[in-house]
mmCIF file of C-alpha atoms in Angstrom:
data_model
loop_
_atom_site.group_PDB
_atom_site.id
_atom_site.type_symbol
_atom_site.label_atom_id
_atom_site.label_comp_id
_atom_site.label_asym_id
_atom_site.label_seq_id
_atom_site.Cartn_x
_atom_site.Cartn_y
_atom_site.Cartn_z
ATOM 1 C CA UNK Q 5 11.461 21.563 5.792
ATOM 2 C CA UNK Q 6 10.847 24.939 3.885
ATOM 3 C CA UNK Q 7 10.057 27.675 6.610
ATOM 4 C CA UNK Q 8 7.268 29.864 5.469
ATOM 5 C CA UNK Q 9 7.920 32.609 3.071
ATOM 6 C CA UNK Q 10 11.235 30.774 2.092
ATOM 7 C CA UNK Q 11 11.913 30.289 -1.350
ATOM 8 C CA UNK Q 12 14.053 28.338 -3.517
ATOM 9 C CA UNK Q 13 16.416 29.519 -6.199
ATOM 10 C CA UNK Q 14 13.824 29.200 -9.165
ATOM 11 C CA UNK Q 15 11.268 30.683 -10.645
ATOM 12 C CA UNK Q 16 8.342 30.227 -13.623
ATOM 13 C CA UNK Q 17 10.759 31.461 -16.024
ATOM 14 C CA UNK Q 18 13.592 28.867 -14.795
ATOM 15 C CA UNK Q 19 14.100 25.566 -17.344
ATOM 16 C CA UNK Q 20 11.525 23.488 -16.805
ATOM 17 C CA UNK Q 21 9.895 20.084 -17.994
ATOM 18 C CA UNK Q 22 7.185 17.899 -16.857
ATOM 19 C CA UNK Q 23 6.400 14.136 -16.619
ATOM 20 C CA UNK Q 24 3.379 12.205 -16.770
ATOM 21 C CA UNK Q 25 3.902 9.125 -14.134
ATOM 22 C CA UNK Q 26 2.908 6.104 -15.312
ATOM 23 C CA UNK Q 27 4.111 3.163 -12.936
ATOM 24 C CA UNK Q 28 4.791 0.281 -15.552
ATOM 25 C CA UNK Q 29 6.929 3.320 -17.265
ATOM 26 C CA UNK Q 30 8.314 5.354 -14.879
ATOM 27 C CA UNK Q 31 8.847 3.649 -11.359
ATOM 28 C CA UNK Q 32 12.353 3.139 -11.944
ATOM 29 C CA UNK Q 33 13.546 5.541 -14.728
ATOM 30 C CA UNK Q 34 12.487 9.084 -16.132
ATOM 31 C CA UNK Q 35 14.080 10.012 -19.161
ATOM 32 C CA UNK Q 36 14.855 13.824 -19.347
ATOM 33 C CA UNK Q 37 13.763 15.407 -22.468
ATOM 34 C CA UNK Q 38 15.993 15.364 -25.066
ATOM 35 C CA UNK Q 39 15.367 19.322 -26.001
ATOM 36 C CA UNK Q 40 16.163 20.438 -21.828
ATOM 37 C CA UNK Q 41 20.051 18.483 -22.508
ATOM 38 C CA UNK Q 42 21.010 22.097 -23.707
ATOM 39 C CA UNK Q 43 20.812 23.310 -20.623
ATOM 40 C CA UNK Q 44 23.691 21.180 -18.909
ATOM 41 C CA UNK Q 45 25.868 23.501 -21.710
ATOM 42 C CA UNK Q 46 27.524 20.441 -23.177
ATOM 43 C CA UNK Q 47 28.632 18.864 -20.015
ATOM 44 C CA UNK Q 48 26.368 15.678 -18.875
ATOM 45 C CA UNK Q 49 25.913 15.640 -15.258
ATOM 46 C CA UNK Q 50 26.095 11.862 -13.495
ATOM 47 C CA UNK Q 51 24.691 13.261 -10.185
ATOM 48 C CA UNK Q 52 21.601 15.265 -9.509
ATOM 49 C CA UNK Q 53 19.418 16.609 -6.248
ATOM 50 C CA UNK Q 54 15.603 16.733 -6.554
ATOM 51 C CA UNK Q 55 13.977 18.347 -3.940
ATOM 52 C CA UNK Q 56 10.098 18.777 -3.725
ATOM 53 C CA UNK Q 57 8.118 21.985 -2.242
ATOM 54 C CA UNK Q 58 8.177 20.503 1.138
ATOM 55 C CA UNK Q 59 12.256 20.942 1.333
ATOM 56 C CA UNK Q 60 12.975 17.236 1.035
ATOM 57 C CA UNK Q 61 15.865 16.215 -1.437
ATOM 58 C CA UNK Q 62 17.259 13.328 -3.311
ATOM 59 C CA UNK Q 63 20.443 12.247 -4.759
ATOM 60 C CA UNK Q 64 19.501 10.661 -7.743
ATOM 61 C CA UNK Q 65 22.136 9.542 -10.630
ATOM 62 C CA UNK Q 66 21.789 10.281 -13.612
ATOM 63 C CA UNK Q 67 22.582 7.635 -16.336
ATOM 64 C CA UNK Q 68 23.716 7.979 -20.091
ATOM 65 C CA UNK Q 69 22.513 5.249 -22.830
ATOM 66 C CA UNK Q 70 22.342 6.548 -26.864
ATOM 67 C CA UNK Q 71 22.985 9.993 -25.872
ATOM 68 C CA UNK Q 72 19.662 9.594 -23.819
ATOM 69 C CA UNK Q 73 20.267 10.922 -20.040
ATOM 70 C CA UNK Q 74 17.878 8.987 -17.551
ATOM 71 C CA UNK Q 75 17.061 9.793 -13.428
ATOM 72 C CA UNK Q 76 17.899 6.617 -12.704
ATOM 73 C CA UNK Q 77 19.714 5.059 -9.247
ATOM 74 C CA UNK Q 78 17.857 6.806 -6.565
ATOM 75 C CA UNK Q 79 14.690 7.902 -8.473
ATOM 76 C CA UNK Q 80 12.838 4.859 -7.427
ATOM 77 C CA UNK Q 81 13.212 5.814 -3.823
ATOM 78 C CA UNK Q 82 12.064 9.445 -4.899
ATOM 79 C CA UNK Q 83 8.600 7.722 -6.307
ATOM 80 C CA UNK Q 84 8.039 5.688 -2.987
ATOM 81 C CA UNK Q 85 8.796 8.462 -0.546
ATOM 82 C CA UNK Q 86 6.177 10.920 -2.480
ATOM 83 C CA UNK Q 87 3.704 8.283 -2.947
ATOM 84 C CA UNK Q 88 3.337 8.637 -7.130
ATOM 85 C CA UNK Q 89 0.269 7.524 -8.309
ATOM 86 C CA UNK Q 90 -0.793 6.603 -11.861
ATOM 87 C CA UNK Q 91 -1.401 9.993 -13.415
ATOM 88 C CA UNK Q 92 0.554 12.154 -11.307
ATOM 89 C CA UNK Q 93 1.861 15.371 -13.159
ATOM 90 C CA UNK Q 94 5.472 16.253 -12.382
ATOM 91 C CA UNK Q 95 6.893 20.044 -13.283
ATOM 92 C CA UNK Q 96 10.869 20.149 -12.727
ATOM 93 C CA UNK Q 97 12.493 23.140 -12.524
ATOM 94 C CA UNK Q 98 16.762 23.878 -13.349
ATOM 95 C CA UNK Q 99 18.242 25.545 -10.609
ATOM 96 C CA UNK Q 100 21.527 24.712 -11.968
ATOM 97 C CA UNK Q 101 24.429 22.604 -10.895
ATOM 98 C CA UNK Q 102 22.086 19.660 -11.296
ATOM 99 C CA UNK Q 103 19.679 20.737 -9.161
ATOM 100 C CA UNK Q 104 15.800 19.944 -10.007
ATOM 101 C CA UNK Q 105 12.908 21.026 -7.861
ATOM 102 C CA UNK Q 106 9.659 19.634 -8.581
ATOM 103 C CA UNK Q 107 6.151 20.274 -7.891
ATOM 104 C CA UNK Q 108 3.671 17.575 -7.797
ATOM 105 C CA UNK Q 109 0.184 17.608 -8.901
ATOM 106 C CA UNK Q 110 -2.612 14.803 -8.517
ATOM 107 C CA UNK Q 111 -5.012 13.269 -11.380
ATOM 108 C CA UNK Q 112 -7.817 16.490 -9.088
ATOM 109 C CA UNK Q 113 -5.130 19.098 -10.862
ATOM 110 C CA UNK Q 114 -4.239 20.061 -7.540
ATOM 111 C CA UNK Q 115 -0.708 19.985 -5.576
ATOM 112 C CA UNK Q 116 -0.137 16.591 -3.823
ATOM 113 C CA UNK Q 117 -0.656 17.117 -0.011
ATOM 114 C CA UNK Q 118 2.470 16.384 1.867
ATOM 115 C CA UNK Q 119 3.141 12.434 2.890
ATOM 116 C CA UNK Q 120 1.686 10.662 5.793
ATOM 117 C CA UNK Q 121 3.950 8.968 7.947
ATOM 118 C CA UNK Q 122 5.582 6.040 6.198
ATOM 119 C CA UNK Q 123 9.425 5.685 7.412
ATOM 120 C CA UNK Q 124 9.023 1.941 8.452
ATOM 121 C CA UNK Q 125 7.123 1.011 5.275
ATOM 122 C CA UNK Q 126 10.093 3.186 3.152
ATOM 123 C CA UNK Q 127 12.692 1.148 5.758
ATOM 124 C CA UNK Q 128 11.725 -2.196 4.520
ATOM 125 C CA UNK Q 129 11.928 -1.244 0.573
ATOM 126 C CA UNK Q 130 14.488 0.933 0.627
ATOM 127 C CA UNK Q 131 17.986 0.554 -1.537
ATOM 128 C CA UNK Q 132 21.217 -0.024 -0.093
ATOM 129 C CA UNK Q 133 22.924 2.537 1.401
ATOM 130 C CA UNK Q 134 26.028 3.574 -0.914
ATOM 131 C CA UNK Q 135 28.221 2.666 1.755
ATOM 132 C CA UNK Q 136 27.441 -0.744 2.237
ATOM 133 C CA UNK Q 137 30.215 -3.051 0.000
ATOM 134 C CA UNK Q 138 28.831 -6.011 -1.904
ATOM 135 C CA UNK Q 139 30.199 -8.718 1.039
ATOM 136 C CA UNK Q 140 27.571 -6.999 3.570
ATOM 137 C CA UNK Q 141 25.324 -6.758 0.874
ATOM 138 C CA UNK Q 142 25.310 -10.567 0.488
ATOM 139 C CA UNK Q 143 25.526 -10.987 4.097
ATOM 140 C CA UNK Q 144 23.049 -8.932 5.570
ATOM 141 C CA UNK Q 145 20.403 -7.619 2.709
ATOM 142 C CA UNK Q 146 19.932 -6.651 -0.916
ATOM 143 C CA UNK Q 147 16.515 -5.150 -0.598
ATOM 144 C CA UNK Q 148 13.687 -4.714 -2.772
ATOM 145 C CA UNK Q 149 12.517 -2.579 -5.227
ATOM 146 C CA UNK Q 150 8.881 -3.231 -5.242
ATOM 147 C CA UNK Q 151 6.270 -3.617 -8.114
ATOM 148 C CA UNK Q 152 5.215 -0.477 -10.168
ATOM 149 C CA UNK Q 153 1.363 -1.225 -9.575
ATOM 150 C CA UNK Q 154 2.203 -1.141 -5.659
ATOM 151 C CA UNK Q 155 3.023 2.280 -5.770
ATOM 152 C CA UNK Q 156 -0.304 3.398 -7.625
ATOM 153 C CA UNK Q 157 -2.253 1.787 -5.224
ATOM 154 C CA UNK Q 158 -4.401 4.404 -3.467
ATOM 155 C CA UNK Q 159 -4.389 2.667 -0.019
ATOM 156 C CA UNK Q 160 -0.471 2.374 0.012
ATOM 157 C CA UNK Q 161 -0.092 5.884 1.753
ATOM 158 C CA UNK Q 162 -3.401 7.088 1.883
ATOM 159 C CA UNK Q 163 -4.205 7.376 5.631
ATOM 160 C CA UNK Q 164 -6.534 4.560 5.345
ATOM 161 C CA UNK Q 165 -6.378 1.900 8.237
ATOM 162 C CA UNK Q 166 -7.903 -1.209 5.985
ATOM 163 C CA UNK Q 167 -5.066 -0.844 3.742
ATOM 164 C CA UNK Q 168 -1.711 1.191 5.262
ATOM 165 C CA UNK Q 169 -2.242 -1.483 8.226
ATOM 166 C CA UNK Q 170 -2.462 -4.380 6.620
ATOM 167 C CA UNK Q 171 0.618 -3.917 4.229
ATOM 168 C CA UNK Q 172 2.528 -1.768 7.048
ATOM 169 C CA UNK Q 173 2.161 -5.263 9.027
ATOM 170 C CA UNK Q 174 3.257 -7.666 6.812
ATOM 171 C CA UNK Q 175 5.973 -5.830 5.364
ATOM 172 C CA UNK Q 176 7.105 -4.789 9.536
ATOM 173 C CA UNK Q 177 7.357 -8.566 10.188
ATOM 174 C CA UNK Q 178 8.870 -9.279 6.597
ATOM 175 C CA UNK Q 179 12.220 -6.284 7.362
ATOM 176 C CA UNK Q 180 12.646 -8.491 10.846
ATOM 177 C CA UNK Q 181 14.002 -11.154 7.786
ATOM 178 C CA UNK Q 182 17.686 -11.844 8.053
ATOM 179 C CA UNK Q 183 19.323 -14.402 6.524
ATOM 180 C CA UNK Q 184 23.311 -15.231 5.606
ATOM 181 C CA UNK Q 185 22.001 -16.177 2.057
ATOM 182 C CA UNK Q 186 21.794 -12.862 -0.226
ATOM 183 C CA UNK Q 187 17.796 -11.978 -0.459
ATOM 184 C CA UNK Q 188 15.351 -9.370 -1.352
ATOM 185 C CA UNK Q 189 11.961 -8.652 -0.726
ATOM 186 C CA UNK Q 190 8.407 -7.908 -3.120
ATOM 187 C CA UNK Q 191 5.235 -6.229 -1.696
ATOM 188 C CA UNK Q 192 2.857 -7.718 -3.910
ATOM 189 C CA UNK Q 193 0.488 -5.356 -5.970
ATOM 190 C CA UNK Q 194 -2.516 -6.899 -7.903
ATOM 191 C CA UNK Q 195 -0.557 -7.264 -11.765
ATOM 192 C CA UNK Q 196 2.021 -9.828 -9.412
ATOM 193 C CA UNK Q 197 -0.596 -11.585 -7.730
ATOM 194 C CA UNK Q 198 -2.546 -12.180 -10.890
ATOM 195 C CA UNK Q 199 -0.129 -12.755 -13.728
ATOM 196 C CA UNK Q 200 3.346 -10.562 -13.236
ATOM 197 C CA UNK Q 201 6.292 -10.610 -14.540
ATOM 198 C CA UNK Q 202 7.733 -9.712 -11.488
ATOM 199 C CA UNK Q 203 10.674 -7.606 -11.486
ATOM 200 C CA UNK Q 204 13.856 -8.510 -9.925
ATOM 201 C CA UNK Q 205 15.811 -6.108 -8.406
ATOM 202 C CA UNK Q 206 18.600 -4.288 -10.435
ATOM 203 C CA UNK Q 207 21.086 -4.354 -7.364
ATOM 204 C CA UNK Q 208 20.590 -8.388 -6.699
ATOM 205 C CA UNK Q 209 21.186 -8.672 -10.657
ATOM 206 C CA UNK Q 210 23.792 -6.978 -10.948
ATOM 207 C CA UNK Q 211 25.584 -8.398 -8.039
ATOM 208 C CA UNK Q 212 24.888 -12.043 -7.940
ATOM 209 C CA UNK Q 213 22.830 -13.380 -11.530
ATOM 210 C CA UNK Q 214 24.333 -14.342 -14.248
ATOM 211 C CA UNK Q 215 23.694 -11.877 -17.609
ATOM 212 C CA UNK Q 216 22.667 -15.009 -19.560
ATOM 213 C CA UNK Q 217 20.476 -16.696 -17.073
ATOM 214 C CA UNK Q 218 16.837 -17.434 -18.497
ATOM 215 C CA UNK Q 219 15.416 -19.452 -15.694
ATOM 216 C CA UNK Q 220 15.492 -20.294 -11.910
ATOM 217 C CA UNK Q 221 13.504 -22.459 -9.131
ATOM 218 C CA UNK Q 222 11.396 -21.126 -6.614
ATOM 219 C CA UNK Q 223 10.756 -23.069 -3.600
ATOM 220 C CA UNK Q 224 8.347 -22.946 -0.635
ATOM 221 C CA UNK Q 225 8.791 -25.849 1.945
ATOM 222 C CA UNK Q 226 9.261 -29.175 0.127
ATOM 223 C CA UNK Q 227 7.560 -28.096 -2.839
ATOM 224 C CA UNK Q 228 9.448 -25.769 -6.447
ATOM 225 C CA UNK Q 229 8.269 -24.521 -9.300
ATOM 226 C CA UNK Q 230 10.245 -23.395 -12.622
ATOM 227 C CA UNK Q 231 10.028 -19.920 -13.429
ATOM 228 C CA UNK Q 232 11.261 -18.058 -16.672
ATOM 229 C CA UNK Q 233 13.888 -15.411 -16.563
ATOM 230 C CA UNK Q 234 13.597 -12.622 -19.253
ATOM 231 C CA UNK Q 235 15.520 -9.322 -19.634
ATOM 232 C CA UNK Q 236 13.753 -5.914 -19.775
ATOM 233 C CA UNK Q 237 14.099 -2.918 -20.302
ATOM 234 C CA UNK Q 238 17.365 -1.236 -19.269
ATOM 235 C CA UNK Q 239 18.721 -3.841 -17.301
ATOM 236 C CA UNK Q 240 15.877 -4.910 -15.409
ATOM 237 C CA UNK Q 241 15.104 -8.498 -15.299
ATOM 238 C CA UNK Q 242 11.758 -10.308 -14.554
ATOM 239 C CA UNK Q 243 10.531 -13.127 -13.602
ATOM 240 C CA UNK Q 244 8.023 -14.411 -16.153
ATOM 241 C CA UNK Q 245 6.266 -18.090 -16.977
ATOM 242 C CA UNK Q 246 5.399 -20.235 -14.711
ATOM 243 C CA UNK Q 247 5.010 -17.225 -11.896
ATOM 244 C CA UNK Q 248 0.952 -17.126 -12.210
ATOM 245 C CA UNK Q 249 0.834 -20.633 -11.679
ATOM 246 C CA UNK Q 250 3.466 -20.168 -8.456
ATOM 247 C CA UNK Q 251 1.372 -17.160 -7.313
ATOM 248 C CA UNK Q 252 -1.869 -19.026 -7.449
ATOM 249 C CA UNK Q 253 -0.959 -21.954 -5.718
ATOM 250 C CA UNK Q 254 0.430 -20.209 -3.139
ATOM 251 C CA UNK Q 255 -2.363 -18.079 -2.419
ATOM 252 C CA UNK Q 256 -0.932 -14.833 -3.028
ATOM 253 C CA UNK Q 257 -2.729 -12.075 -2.330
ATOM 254 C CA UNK Q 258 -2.414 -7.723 -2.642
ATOM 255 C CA UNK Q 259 0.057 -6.986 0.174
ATOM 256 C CA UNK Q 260 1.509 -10.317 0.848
ATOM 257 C CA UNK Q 261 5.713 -9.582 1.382
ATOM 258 C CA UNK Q 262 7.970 -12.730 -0.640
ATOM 259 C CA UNK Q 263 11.546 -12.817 0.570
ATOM 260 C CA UNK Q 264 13.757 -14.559 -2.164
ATOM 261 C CA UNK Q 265 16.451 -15.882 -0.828
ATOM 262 C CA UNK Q 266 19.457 -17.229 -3.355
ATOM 263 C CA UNK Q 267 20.363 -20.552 -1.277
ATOM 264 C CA UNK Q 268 21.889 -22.322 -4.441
ATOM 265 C CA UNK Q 269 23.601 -20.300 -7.035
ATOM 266 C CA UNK Q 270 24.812 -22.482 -9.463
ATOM 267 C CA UNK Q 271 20.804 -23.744 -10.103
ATOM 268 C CA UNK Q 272 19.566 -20.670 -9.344
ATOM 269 C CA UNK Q 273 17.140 -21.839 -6.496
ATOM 270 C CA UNK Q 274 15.229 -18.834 -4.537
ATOM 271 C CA UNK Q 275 13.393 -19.915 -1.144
ATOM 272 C CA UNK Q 276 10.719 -17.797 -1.069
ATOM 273 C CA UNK Q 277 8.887 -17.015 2.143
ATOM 274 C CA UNK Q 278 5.843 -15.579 2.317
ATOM 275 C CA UNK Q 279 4.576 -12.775 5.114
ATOM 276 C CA UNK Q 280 0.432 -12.676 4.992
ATOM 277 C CA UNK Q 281 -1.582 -9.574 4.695
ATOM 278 C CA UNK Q 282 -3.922 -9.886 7.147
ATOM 279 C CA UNK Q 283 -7.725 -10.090 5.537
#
């Protein structure tokens, strides 16, 4: 934490740009203007630190695509850890040597409030550590990265028993998940309970779907339905028809936890299990 009167190594007349967050857009990327690339004086940085008025920083990688440079692996941890919310106005500021520092301001025009306590809720979403190889990966955990309209829902970190308790619950008993099968986990905002696509993980693509693969099977118990497979943006792949009709007959509802776990590769079979919000 910053101790009072402390300040860091910018100022109003420092580079600067600002975002606009929109979760369906910017949950798991933020492109950096084109324009501030003159700043980096020719020389693309693939590493960055963000750190936010309250002291606390994040490594974030930075990725290149069409001369286009992205906040990219790391940024999506940045959005859950200071609660984003649709609207929220971003100002970074270059301190140089790839370091950003950003103020936050809510839809009121105001700065964001620091965080209420939400380590165990960031413990069960979070990404894998660097450290961790691919083997552990599969054996222990490729975790989540949770849908965009999760993170701009106002009871996710807002204090507010009804709805931090509920979700904190289901998503406490849903991290107690192990499982020798690779697997990740989806807190489930209102767009996935009523129609998705749901978004798969980038880390569980990239280390265990095929590139080409357009469709799987999701099964609960003795019962499967087929789901679509389609490629996004940068990437990101989702799952698409036939998930409203899986979601519905399973009851989903806001704050429900699925673990997908990849018990047959070749077929592409998920067992999904479900932990409940409580009503």
């Amino acid at each position: 934490m910053v101790k009072p009167g402390e300040e860091f190594p910018f100022s109003e007349s420092s580079p600067q740009f600002f975002k606009v967050f929109v979760p369906d857009q910017s949950s798991q990327e933020v492109q950096i203007p084109p324009e501030f690339l003159k700043y980096f004086n020719g020389i693309l940085p693939y590493k960055s630190t963000i750190t936010n008025m309250e002291g606390r920083s994040w490594k974030v990688e930075l990725n290149e695509v069409n001369d286009s440079l992205y906040f990219h692996d790391g940024w999506h941890q940045f959005v859950l850890d200071n609660s984003l919310e649709f609207g929220d106005f971003l100002v970074f500021y270059y301190g140089g040597n790839a370091n950003f520092y950003v103020k936050i301001y809510g839809k009121n025009g105001c700065l964001k409030e620091p965080n209420c306590p939400t380590s165990d809720i960031h413990r069960a979403i979070s990404l894998p550590q660097e450290n961790q190889t691919i083997e552990n990966r599969k054996s222990k955990r490729l975790s989540c990265i949770v849908s965009s309209d999760q993170i701009a829902d106002n009871n996710f970190c807002s204090g507010r028993p009804s709805g931090l308790q509920k979700k904190g619950r289901a998503l406490k008993e849903a991290d107690k998940f192990t499982s020798k099968f690779p697997f990740f986990k989806i807190l489930m905002g209102s767009t996935y309970v009523t129609r998705g696509p749901v978004n798969v993980p980038v880390s569980f693509v990239s280390s265990v779907m095929q590139q080409d693969r357009q469709s799987a099977t999701l099964v609960v118990s003795n019962k499967s339905w087929s789901v679509g497979l389609c490629r996004g943006r940068r990437h990101v792949r989702m799952i698409t028809h036939g998930w409203p009709i899986f979601s519905r007959e399973n009851a989903l509802k806001v704050g429900d936890v699925c673990v997908f776990e990849l018990v047959e590769r070749k077929d592409f079979v998920l067992k999904v299990s479900v932990f409940r919000c409580l009503d």
